[in-house]
Every structure is written in C-alpha cells, then in structure tokens.
PDB file of C-alpha atoms in Angstrom:
ATOM      1  CA  MET Y   1      -0.466  -0.357   0.195  1.00 88.00           C
ATOM      2  CA  PRO Y   2       1.799   3.380  -0.858  1.00 94.00           C
ATOM      3  CA  SER Y   3       2.494   5.869   2.040  1.00 95.00           C
ATOM      4  CA  LEU Y   4       2.845   9.875   1.471  1.00 96.00           C
ATOM      5  CA  THR Y   5       4.665   9.976   4.299  1.00 94.00           C
ATOM      6  CA  LYS Y   6       7.019   7.525   2.692  1.00 95.00           C
ATOM      7  CA  LEU Y   7       7.510   9.558  -0.277  1.00 97.00           C
ATOM      8  CA  THR Y   8       8.295  12.700   1.429  1.00 96.00           C
ATOM      9  CA  GLU Y   9      11.039  11.039   3.807  1.00 95.00           C
ATOM     10  CA  ARG Y  10      12.411   9.086   0.501  1.00 96.00           C
ATOM     11  CA  MET Y  11      12.701  12.737  -2.035  1.00 97.00           C
ATOM     12  CA  ARG Y  12      14.610  14.325   1.763  1.00 95.00           C
ATOM     13  CA  TYR Y  13      16.590  11.714   1.381  1.00 95.00           C
ATOM     14  CA  TRP Y  14      17.384  11.916  -2.016  1.00 96.00           C
ATOM     15  CA  CYS Y  15      17.708  15.557  -2.233  1.00 96.00           C
ATOM     16  CA  GLN Y  16      19.532  16.393   1.946  1.00 92.00           C
ATOM     17  CA  SER Y  17      21.187  13.064   3.089  1.00 92.00           C
ATOM     18  CA  VAL Y  18      23.282  11.445  -0.049  1.00 94.00           C
ATOM     19  CA  SER Y  19      25.121  13.369  -3.263  1.00 96.00           C
ATOM     20  CA  LEU Y  20      22.683  13.387  -6.215  1.00 97.00           C
ATOM     21  CA  GLY Y  21      23.035  15.521  -9.250  1.00 98.00           C
ATOM     22  CA  TYR Y  22      20.857  17.064 -12.007  1.00 98.00           C
ATOM     23  CA  ASP Y  23      21.253  15.828 -15.445  1.00 98.00           C
ATOM     24  CA  GLN Y  24      19.166  15.231 -17.989  1.00 97.00           C
ATOM     25  CA  TYR Y  25      20.730  13.912 -19.944  1.00 97.00           C
ATOM     26  CA  ASN Y  26      21.454  11.170 -17.781  1.00 97.00           C
ATOM     27  CA  ARG Y  27      18.190  11.211 -15.250  1.00 98.00           C
ATOM     28  CA  TRP Y  28      17.367   7.777 -13.920  1.00 97.00           C
ATOM     29  CA  ASP Y  29      20.973   7.586 -13.005  1.00 97.00           C
ATOM     30  CA  ILE Y  30      19.364   7.669  -9.430  1.00 97.00           C
ATOM     31  CA  ARG Y  31      21.818   6.265  -6.685  1.00 96.00           C
ATOM     32  CA  PRO Y  32      23.737   8.178  -4.442  1.00 95.00           C
ATOM     33  CA  GLY Y  33      26.809   9.701  -6.306  1.00 96.00           C
ATOM     34  CA  GLY Y  34      24.658   9.589  -9.530  1.00 97.00           C
ATOM     35  CA  GLU Y  35      22.034  12.086 -11.759  1.00 98.00           C
ATOM     36  CA  CYS Y  36      18.552  13.089 -11.931  1.00 98.00           C
ATOM     37  CA  ASP Y  37      16.429  15.982 -13.403  1.00 98.00           C
ATOM     38  CA  CYS Y  38      13.065  17.306 -12.008  1.00 98.00           C
ATOM     39  CA  SER Y  39      10.436  14.692 -13.067  1.00 98.00           C
ATOM     40  CA  SER Y  40      12.649  11.456 -13.332  1.00 98.00           C
ATOM     41  CA  LEU Y  41      13.327  12.127  -8.885  1.00 98.00           C
ATOM     42  CA  VAL Y  42       9.707  12.425  -7.905  1.00 98.00           C
ATOM     43  CA  ILE Y  43       8.329   9.353 -10.369  1.00 98.00           C
ATOM     44  CA  TRP Y  44      11.340   7.249  -8.914  1.00 98.00           C
ATOM     45  CA  VAL Y  45      10.803   8.335  -5.171  1.00 97.00           C
ATOM     46  CA  LEU Y  46       6.668   7.777  -5.941  1.00 98.00           C
ATOM     47  CA  ARG Y  47       7.736   4.262  -7.111  1.00 97.00           C
ATOM     48  CA  GLU Y  48       9.775   3.027  -4.058  1.00 96.00           C
ATOM     49  CA  ALA Y  49       6.754   4.976  -2.003  1.00 95.00           C
ATOM     50  CA  GLY Y  50       4.742   2.024  -3.777  1.00 96.00           C
ATOM     51  CA  PHE Y  51       2.435   4.687  -5.839  1.00 97.00           C
ATOM     52  CA  ASP Y  52       1.550   3.347  -9.171  1.00 97.00           C
ATOM     53  CA  THR Y  53       2.447   5.967 -11.900  1.00 98.00           C
ATOM     54  CA  GLY Y  54       1.379   3.631 -14.856  1.00 97.00           C
ATOM     55  CA  ASN Y  55       3.850   5.324 -17.865  1.00 97.00           C
ATOM     56  CA  ALA Y  56       4.392   8.655 -16.351  1.00 98.00           C
ATOM     57  CA  SER Y  57       8.555   9.586 -18.309  1.00 98.00           C
ATOM     58  CA  TYR Y  58       8.285  13.062 -17.855  1.00 98.00           C
ATOM     59  CA  THR Y  59       6.769  16.256 -15.982  1.00 98.00           C
ATOM     60  CA  GLY Y  60       4.291  16.680 -19.008  1.00 97.00           C
ATOM     61  CA  ASN Y  61       2.573  13.251 -18.754  1.00 98.00           C
ATOM     62  CA  LEU Y  62       3.081  12.908 -15.309  1.00 98.00           C
ATOM     63  CA  SER Y  63      -0.506  14.398 -14.296  1.00 98.00           C
ATOM     64  CA  ALA Y  64      -2.382  13.021 -17.238  1.00 98.00           C
ATOM     65  CA  ASN Y  65      -0.997   9.415 -15.091  1.00 98.00           C
ATOM     66  CA  LEU Y  66      -1.313   9.880 -11.851  1.00 98.00           C
ATOM     67  CA  ILE Y  67      -5.046  10.877 -12.605  1.00 97.00           C
ATOM     68  CA  ALA Y  68      -5.989   7.502 -13.317  1.00 97.00           C
ATOM     69  CA  ARG Y  69      -4.585   5.998 -10.524  1.00 97.00           C
ATOM     70  CA  GLY Y  70      -5.868   7.983  -7.555  1.00 96.00           C
ATOM     71  CA  TRP Y  71      -4.128  11.447  -7.755  1.00 98.00           C
ATOM     72  CA  LYS Y  72      -6.598  14.367  -7.487  1.00 97.00           C
ATOM     73  CA  ARG Y  73      -5.953  18.068  -9.860  1.00 97.00           C
ATOM     74  CA  LEU Y  74      -5.532  20.921  -7.365  1.00 97.00           C
ATOM     75  CA  PRO Y  75      -5.458  24.685  -8.112  1.00 96.00           C
ATOM     76  CA  ASN Y  76      -2.586  26.012  -6.729  1.00 97.00           C
ATOM     77  CA  ASN Y  77      -3.818  27.976  -3.390  1.00 95.00           C
ATOM     78  CA  GLY Y  78      -0.886  28.752  -2.109  1.00 94.00           C
ATOM     79  CA  ASN Y  79      -1.459  25.737   0.690  1.00 92.00           C
ATOM     80  CA  PRO Y  80       0.081  22.443  -0.690  1.00 95.00           C
ATOM     81  CA  GLN Y  81      -0.152  19.869   1.902  1.00 94.00           C
ATOM     82  CA  PRO Y  82       3.004  17.337   2.993  1.00 94.00           C
ATOM     83  CA  GLY Y  83       3.169  14.405  -0.105  1.00 96.00           C
ATOM     84  CA  ASP Y  84       1.298  16.825  -2.645  1.00 97.00           C
ATOM     85  CA  ILE Y  85       2.516  16.506  -5.941  1.00 98.00           C
ATOM     86  CA  LEU Y  86       3.908  20.301  -7.218  1.00 98.00           C
ATOM     87  CA  LEU Y  87       3.462  20.669 -10.997  1.00 98.00           C
ATOM     88  CA  ASN Y  88       4.638  23.059 -13.714  1.00 98.00           C
ATOM     89  CA  ASP Y  89       2.862  20.578 -16.498  1.00 98.00           C
ATOM     90  CA  VAL Y  90       6.032  22.470 -18.195  1.00 97.00           C
ATOM     91  CA  HIS Y  91       8.831  23.092 -16.948  1.00 97.00           C
ATOM     92  CA  HIS Y  92       8.608  21.621 -13.410  1.00 98.00           C
ATOM     93  CA  VAL Y  93       7.689  19.214 -10.604  1.00 98.00           C
ATOM     94  CA  ALA Y  94       8.993  19.296  -6.968  1.00 98.00           C
ATOM     95  CA  VAL Y  95       7.259  17.871  -3.843  1.00 98.00           C
ATOM     96  CA  TYR Y  96       5.449  19.629  -0.704  1.00 96.00           C
ATOM     97  CA  LEU Y  97       7.577  18.279   2.324  1.00 94.00           C
ATOM     98  CA  GLY Y  98       5.406  19.814   4.543  1.00 91.00           C
ATOM     99  CA  GLY Y  99       6.623  22.757   8.120  1.00 89.00           C
ATOM    100  CA  GLY Y 100       6.613  24.877   5.116  1.00 91.00           C
ATOM    101  CA  LEU Y 101       9.434  22.740   2.736  1.00 95.00           C
ATOM    102  CA  LEU Y 102       9.669  21.311  -0.378  1.00 97.00           C
ATOM    103  CA  ALA Y 103      11.363  19.072  -1.664  1.00 97.00           C
ATOM    104  CA  GLN Y 104      13.241  19.651  -5.833  1.00 98.00           C
ATOM    105  CA  ALA Y 105      15.938  18.666  -8.303  1.00 98.00           C
ATOM    106  CA  SER Y 106      17.087  21.919  -9.801  1.00 98.00           C
ATOM    107  CA  ILE Y 107      19.950  22.651 -12.036  1.00 96.00           C
ATOM    108  CA  ASP Y 108      23.495  21.502 -12.478  1.00 96.00           C
ATOM    109  CA  GLU Y 109      26.800  22.527 -11.493  1.00 96.00           C
ATOM    110  CA  ARG Y 110      26.685  25.089 -14.327  1.00 95.00           C
ATOM    111  CA  GLY Y 111      23.764  26.284 -14.452  1.00 95.00           C
ATOM    112  CA  ARG Y 112      22.533  23.744 -17.379  1.00 95.00           C
ATOM    113  CA  ALA Y 113      20.688  21.489 -17.511  1.00 94.00           C
ATOM    114  CA  TYR Y 114      22.953  18.165 -18.373  1.00 94.00           C
ATOM    115  CA  GLY Y 115      26.844  17.636 -18.624  1.00 95.00           C
ATOM    116  CA  GLY Y 116      28.357  18.767 -15.383  1.00 95.00           C
ATOM    117  CA  GLN Y 117      29.417  15.700 -13.471  1.00 96.00           C
ATOM    118  CA  ALA Y 118      27.741  12.687 -11.042  1.00 96.00           C
ATOM    119  CA  GLY Y 119      26.661  13.714  -7.776  1.00 97.00           C
ATOM    120  CA  ASP Y 120      25.894  16.954  -6.480  1.00 97.00           C
ATOM    121  CA  GLN Y 121      28.282  19.043  -6.618  1.00 97.00           C
ATOM    122  CA  THR Y 122      26.892  22.342  -5.597  1.00 96.00           C
ATOM    123  CA  GLY Y 123      24.877  20.984  -2.688  1.00 95.00           C
ATOM    124  CA  TYR Y 124      22.126  22.464  -4.354  1.00 96.00           C
ATOM    125  CA  GLU Y 125      21.437  20.130  -7.492  1.00 97.00           C
ATOM    126  CA  THR Y 126      19.200  18.566  -5.598  1.00 97.00           C
ATOM    127  CA  ASN Y 127      17.590  20.139  -2.827  1.00 97.00           C
ATOM    128  CA  VAL Y 128      15.130  20.952   0.728  1.00 95.00           C
ATOM    129  CA  ARG Y 129      14.852  24.398   0.639  1.00 95.00           C
ATOM    130  CA  SER Y 130      11.053  26.583   1.443  1.00 95.00           C
ATOM    131  CA  TYR Y 131       8.590  26.221  -0.257  1.00 96.00           C
ATOM    132  CA  TYR Y 132       7.742  28.563  -3.630  1.00 97.00           C
ATOM    133  CA  ASN Y 133       4.772  29.248  -6.402  1.00 97.00           C
ATOM    134  CA  TYR Y 134       7.251  27.977  -8.930  1.00 97.00           C
ATOM    135  CA  PRO Y 135       4.473  29.271 -10.623  1.00 97.00           C
ATOM    136  CA  TRP Y 136       2.849  25.655 -10.359  1.00 98.00           C
ATOM    137  CA  ASN Y 137      -0.033  24.912 -12.842  1.00 98.00           C
ATOM    138  CA  CYS Y 138      -1.368  22.685  -9.425  1.00 98.00           C
ATOM    139  CA  TYR Y 139      -1.075  20.771  -7.094  1.00 98.00           C
ATOM    140  CA  LEU Y 140      -1.232  16.700  -7.649  1.00 98.00           C
ATOM    141  CA  ARG Y 141      -3.383  15.506  -4.276  1.00 97.00           C
ATOM    142  CA  TYR Y 142      -3.796  11.608  -3.351  1.00 97.00           C
ATOM    143  CA  THR Y 143      -7.183  10.859  -2.215  1.00 94.00           C
ATOM    144  CA  GLY Y 144      -6.949   6.716  -2.314  1.00 92.00           C
ATOM    145  CA  THR Y 145      -5.850   5.011   0.557  1.00 89.00           C
ATOM    146  CA  THR Y 146      -2.317   4.974   2.297  1.00 89.00           C
ATOM    147  CA  THR Y 147      -0.806   3.812   5.450  1.00 84.00           C
ATOM    148  CA  ASP Y 148      -1.104   6.673   6.463  1.00 80.00           C
ATOM    149  CA  THR Y 149      -4.624   7.137   6.488  1.00 58.00           C
ATOM    150  CA  ASN Y 150      -5.367   5.630  10.338  1.00 49.00           C
ATOM    151  CA  ASP Y 151      -2.702   7.793  12.306  1.00 47.00           C
ATOM    152  CA  THR Y 152      -3.321   9.613  14.639  1.00 39.00           C
ATOM    153  CA  GLN Y 153      -2.952  13.217  15.163  1.00 41.00           C
ATOM    154  CA  GLU Y 154       0.047  12.189  17.510  1.00 43.00           C
ATOM    155  CA  ASP Y 155       1.885  10.575  14.614  1.00 47.00           C
ATOM    156  CA  THR Y 156       1.689  13.532  12.102  1.00 45.00           C
ATOM    157  CA  ASP Y 157       2.827  16.182  15.228  1.00 47.00           C
ATOM    158  CA  MET Y 158       5.305  13.452  14.837  1.00 55.00           C
ATOM    159  CA  SER Y 159       5.976  14.027  11.692  1.00 71.00           C
ATOM    160  CA  MET Y 160       6.990  17.380  11.411  1.00 83.00           C
ATOM    161  CA  ALA Y 161       9.158  16.768  14.459  1.00 90.00           C
ATOM    162  CA  CYS Y 162      12.471  17.646  13.488  1.00 93.00           C
ATOM    163  CA  ILE Y 163      15.751  19.487  15.026  1.00 94.00           C
ATOM    164  CA  ILE Y 164      16.939  22.610  12.851  1.00 95.00           C
ATOM    165  CA  GLN Y 165      19.306  25.514  13.321  1.00 95.00           C
ATOM    166  CA  PRO Y 166      17.781  28.775  12.785  1.00 95.00           C
ATOM    167  CA  ASN Y 167      18.690  31.454  10.420  1.00 95.00           C
ATOM    168  CA  ASP Y 168      22.436  30.422  10.345  1.00 93.00           C
ATOM    169  CA  GLU Y 169      21.995  30.720  13.911  1.00 93.00           C
ATOM    170  CA  SER Y 170      25.192  29.185  15.941  1.00 91.00           C
ATOM    171  CA  ARG Y 171      22.367  27.331  18.451  1.00 93.00           C
ATOM    172  CA  LEU Y 172      19.719  24.591  17.903  1.00 95.00           C
ATOM    173  CA  ILE Y 173      15.889  24.377  18.513  1.00 96.00           C
ATOM    174  CA  TYR Y 174      14.014  20.390  18.715  1.00 95.00           C
ATOM    175  CA  PHE Y 175      11.015  21.688  16.905  1.00 94.00           C
ATOM    176  CA  ASP Y 176       8.258  18.834  18.855  1.00 90.00           C
ATOM    177  CA  GLY Y 177       5.064  19.190  15.466  1.00 86.00           C
ATOM    178  CA  THR Y 178       3.605  22.011  18.106  1.00 86.00           C
ATOM    179  CA  LYS Y 179       6.340  23.457  19.276  1.00 91.00           C
ATOM    180  CA  CYS Y 180       9.629  24.990  19.588  1.00 94.00           C
ATOM    181  CA  HIS Y 181      12.602  24.296  22.132  1.00 95.00           C
ATOM    182  CA  ASN Y 182      15.906  25.560  22.389  1.00 95.00           C
ATOM    183  CA  LEU Y 183      18.813  22.508  22.641  1.00 95.00           C
ATOM    184  CA  THR Y 184      21.617  24.441  25.460  1.00 94.00           C
ATOM    185  CA  HIS Y 185      23.279  20.572  25.211  1.00 92.00           C
ATOM    186  CA  PRO Y 186      25.251  18.846  22.420  1.00 87.00           C
ATOM    187  CA  ASP Y 187      24.184  15.471  24.618  1.00 92.00           C
ATOM    188  CA  GLN Y 188      20.282  16.871  24.389  1.00 93.00           C
ATOM    189  CA  VAL Y 189      20.371  15.893  20.304  1.00 92.00           C
ATOM    190  CA  THR Y 190      22.369  12.537  20.892  1.00 91.00           C
ATOM    191  CA  ALA Y 191      19.458  11.547  22.727  1.00 92.00           C
ATOM    192  CA  LEU Y 192      16.549  13.515  20.809  1.00 92.00           C
ATOM    193  CA  GLN Y 193      17.809  11.315  18.587  1.00 88.00           C
ATOM    194  CA  THR Y 194      18.124   7.672  20.175  1.00 88.00           C
ATOM    195  CA  VAL Y 195      15.078   8.086  21.569  1.00 86.00           C
ATOM    196  CA  ALA Y 196      13.608   8.675  18.455  1.00 82.00           C
ATOM    197  CA  GLN Y 197      15.549   5.717  17.364  1.00 78.00           C
ATOM    198  CA  GLN Y 198      13.683   2.672  19.038  1.00 76.00           C
ATOM    199  CA  THR Y 199      10.787   4.413  19.751  1.00 72.00           C
ATOM    200  CA  MET Y 200       9.996   5.827  15.788  1.00 70.00           C
ATOM    201  CA  GLY Y 201      12.853   3.466  13.701  1.00 71.00           C
ATOM    202  CA  LYS Y 202      14.662   6.196  12.202  1.00 79.00           C
ATOM    203  CA  GLN Y 203      16.252   9.749  13.479  1.00 82.00           C
ATOM    204  CA  LEU Y 204      14.789  13.142  13.581  1.00 89.00           C
ATOM    205  CA  PRO Y 205      15.984  15.726  10.130  1.00 92.00           C
ATOM    206  CA  VAL Y 206      18.491  18.321  11.807  1.00 91.00           C
ATOM    207  CA  PHE Y 207      18.232  21.410   9.164  1.00 93.00           C
ATOM    208  CA  LYS Y 208      18.544  25.523   8.511  1.00 93.00           C
ATOM    209  CA  LEU Y 209      15.428  26.598   7.991  1.00 95.00           C
ATOM    210  CA  GLY Y 210      15.653  30.928   7.227  1.00 94.00           C
ATOM    211  CA  THR Y 211      18.522  32.854   7.167  1.00 94.00           C
ATOM    212  CA  LYS Y 212      19.232  36.401   8.543  1.00 92.00           C
ATOM    213  CA  SER Y 213      17.303  38.238   6.071  1.00 94.00           C
ATOM    214  CA  ALA Y 214      14.819  36.066   5.261  1.00 93.00           C
ATOM    215  CA  PRO Y 215      13.982  34.510   9.168  1.00 94.00           C
ATOM    216  CA  PHE Y 216      12.214  31.781   8.631  1.00 95.00           C
ATOM    217  CA  ALA Y 217      12.255  29.889  11.604  1.00 94.00           C
ATOM    218  CA  THR Y 218      11.537  33.302  13.691  1.00 95.00           C
ATOM    219  CA  ARG Y 219       8.132  33.170  10.851  1.00 94.00           C
ATOM    220  CA  LEU Y 220       7.561  29.450  12.324  1.00 93.00           C
ATOM    221  CA  LEU Y 221       7.514  29.966  16.042  1.00 93.00           C
ATOM    222  CA  GLN Y 222       5.361  32.966  15.541  1.00 93.00           C
ATOM    223  CA  ALA Y 223       3.106  31.114  13.307  1.00 91.00           C
ATOM    224  CA  VAL Y 224       2.530  28.122  17.049  1.00 87.00           C
ATOM    225  CA  GLY Y 225       2.413  30.928  19.194  1.00 88.00           C
ATOM    226  CA  GLN Y 226       5.586  30.797  20.903  1.00 88.00           C
TER     227      GLN Y 226
END
C-alpha cells in the first residue's frame, strides 16, 4: 500500500542526505553519486513509496498518469499539504514536505540542464528549501487509501518533528510538531536522536531553516504561537 509519509521521507533522503546531481541526459542514474532531473526523481520516489505511476516519464505526462491512479488535480492556492506534487506541466515538478518546505531537483553545477559531473557538486543540484511558487499549474493530491490514512494526530505531529538551526544562528532548536524547544547542550541532540531511533525506527531530520535576511525560523515560532 502506498505511503505519503514514505514519499516525503524518500524525497528528503535523495535531496538532502546523499549526493545526487542533476542531468537531463542521464536522468535515471538515481543512486548516491548519480544524477536525475526533476521529473525522474519524483517518479522514482513515487514508486519507492508504493504508488503506481503508470507510463509517467516526464512533467508533461505526469498529471494524466497520476489522475488515472487516484490523484486529484487541485488549483494552486498557496496551501499545499504534505505529499502534494507541485507541478508546472511544462517546466518543473517538486514535492511538498510540510512545514513550509519542498524537495526538488533543480539544475547542475554550471546552471545548465546537462553535461556536468555526476553527484551534487554544489549542494543545491537536488535540495530541500522553503516553499515557493514556480509558478505551479496545480497541486496533485492523492485521494486513495494509504498506510497513513489511520494515523492519529499525534503521529502527524511527530512526522513534523525535527531539529533546526534557526536563521543561520549558532544554536539548535527541537520542533516537536507543535512547539519549539531550545537545545542548550550537544548531548540533548544525541538523546533526542536515540529516542527517535528507538521509538520510530528513524532519526529526526536536522536542517537549517531561514537566514538573517529571510528568518523563516522566526516565522515558524510565530506560527506555533511562541
């Protein structure tokens, strides 16, 4: 059975945890140190997460193939849900992870579509970043049954749990899905990761959120009433 949680986890893995580069000519070499483009990565990860993608092979036929298999095409209203496919039918596709973040394959190290070295040479060929409007022609949202369907609100909250370096500051905060907590000692990170591994079978994502000029971590604190 497909899983939207696995979809977002695998997108985060390929775009953040390993070195995966961008190349439209070698787009199915999806492995650590390999290459992809925006649509091949999304199609690959959909399959990893148990979704039937039919004959989808690029952005231009992705919508038709997914709509025929339980996905619904929704207008771009600026409020995507975790697991939504963010689609520009001609130029680009990404996956919304939740928490104001999306994952995508962007461009090679020279700012070109092909011809660069394999692997992510810049740290941005594949990336997780704050949500933006490409512009997206639509959001594709899965309406079928998933392994996530019966999750409780607690499970949903925990799926957003993470450790954040806010606004390029030299500190870390723990977001538990509803509130942020300042971490004051490195051992606190170790303790949190140990508990997460034992209870959920995986470690918490650790990433930067915001910069001094674009303080998205501050906006997160405001959003959760802190």
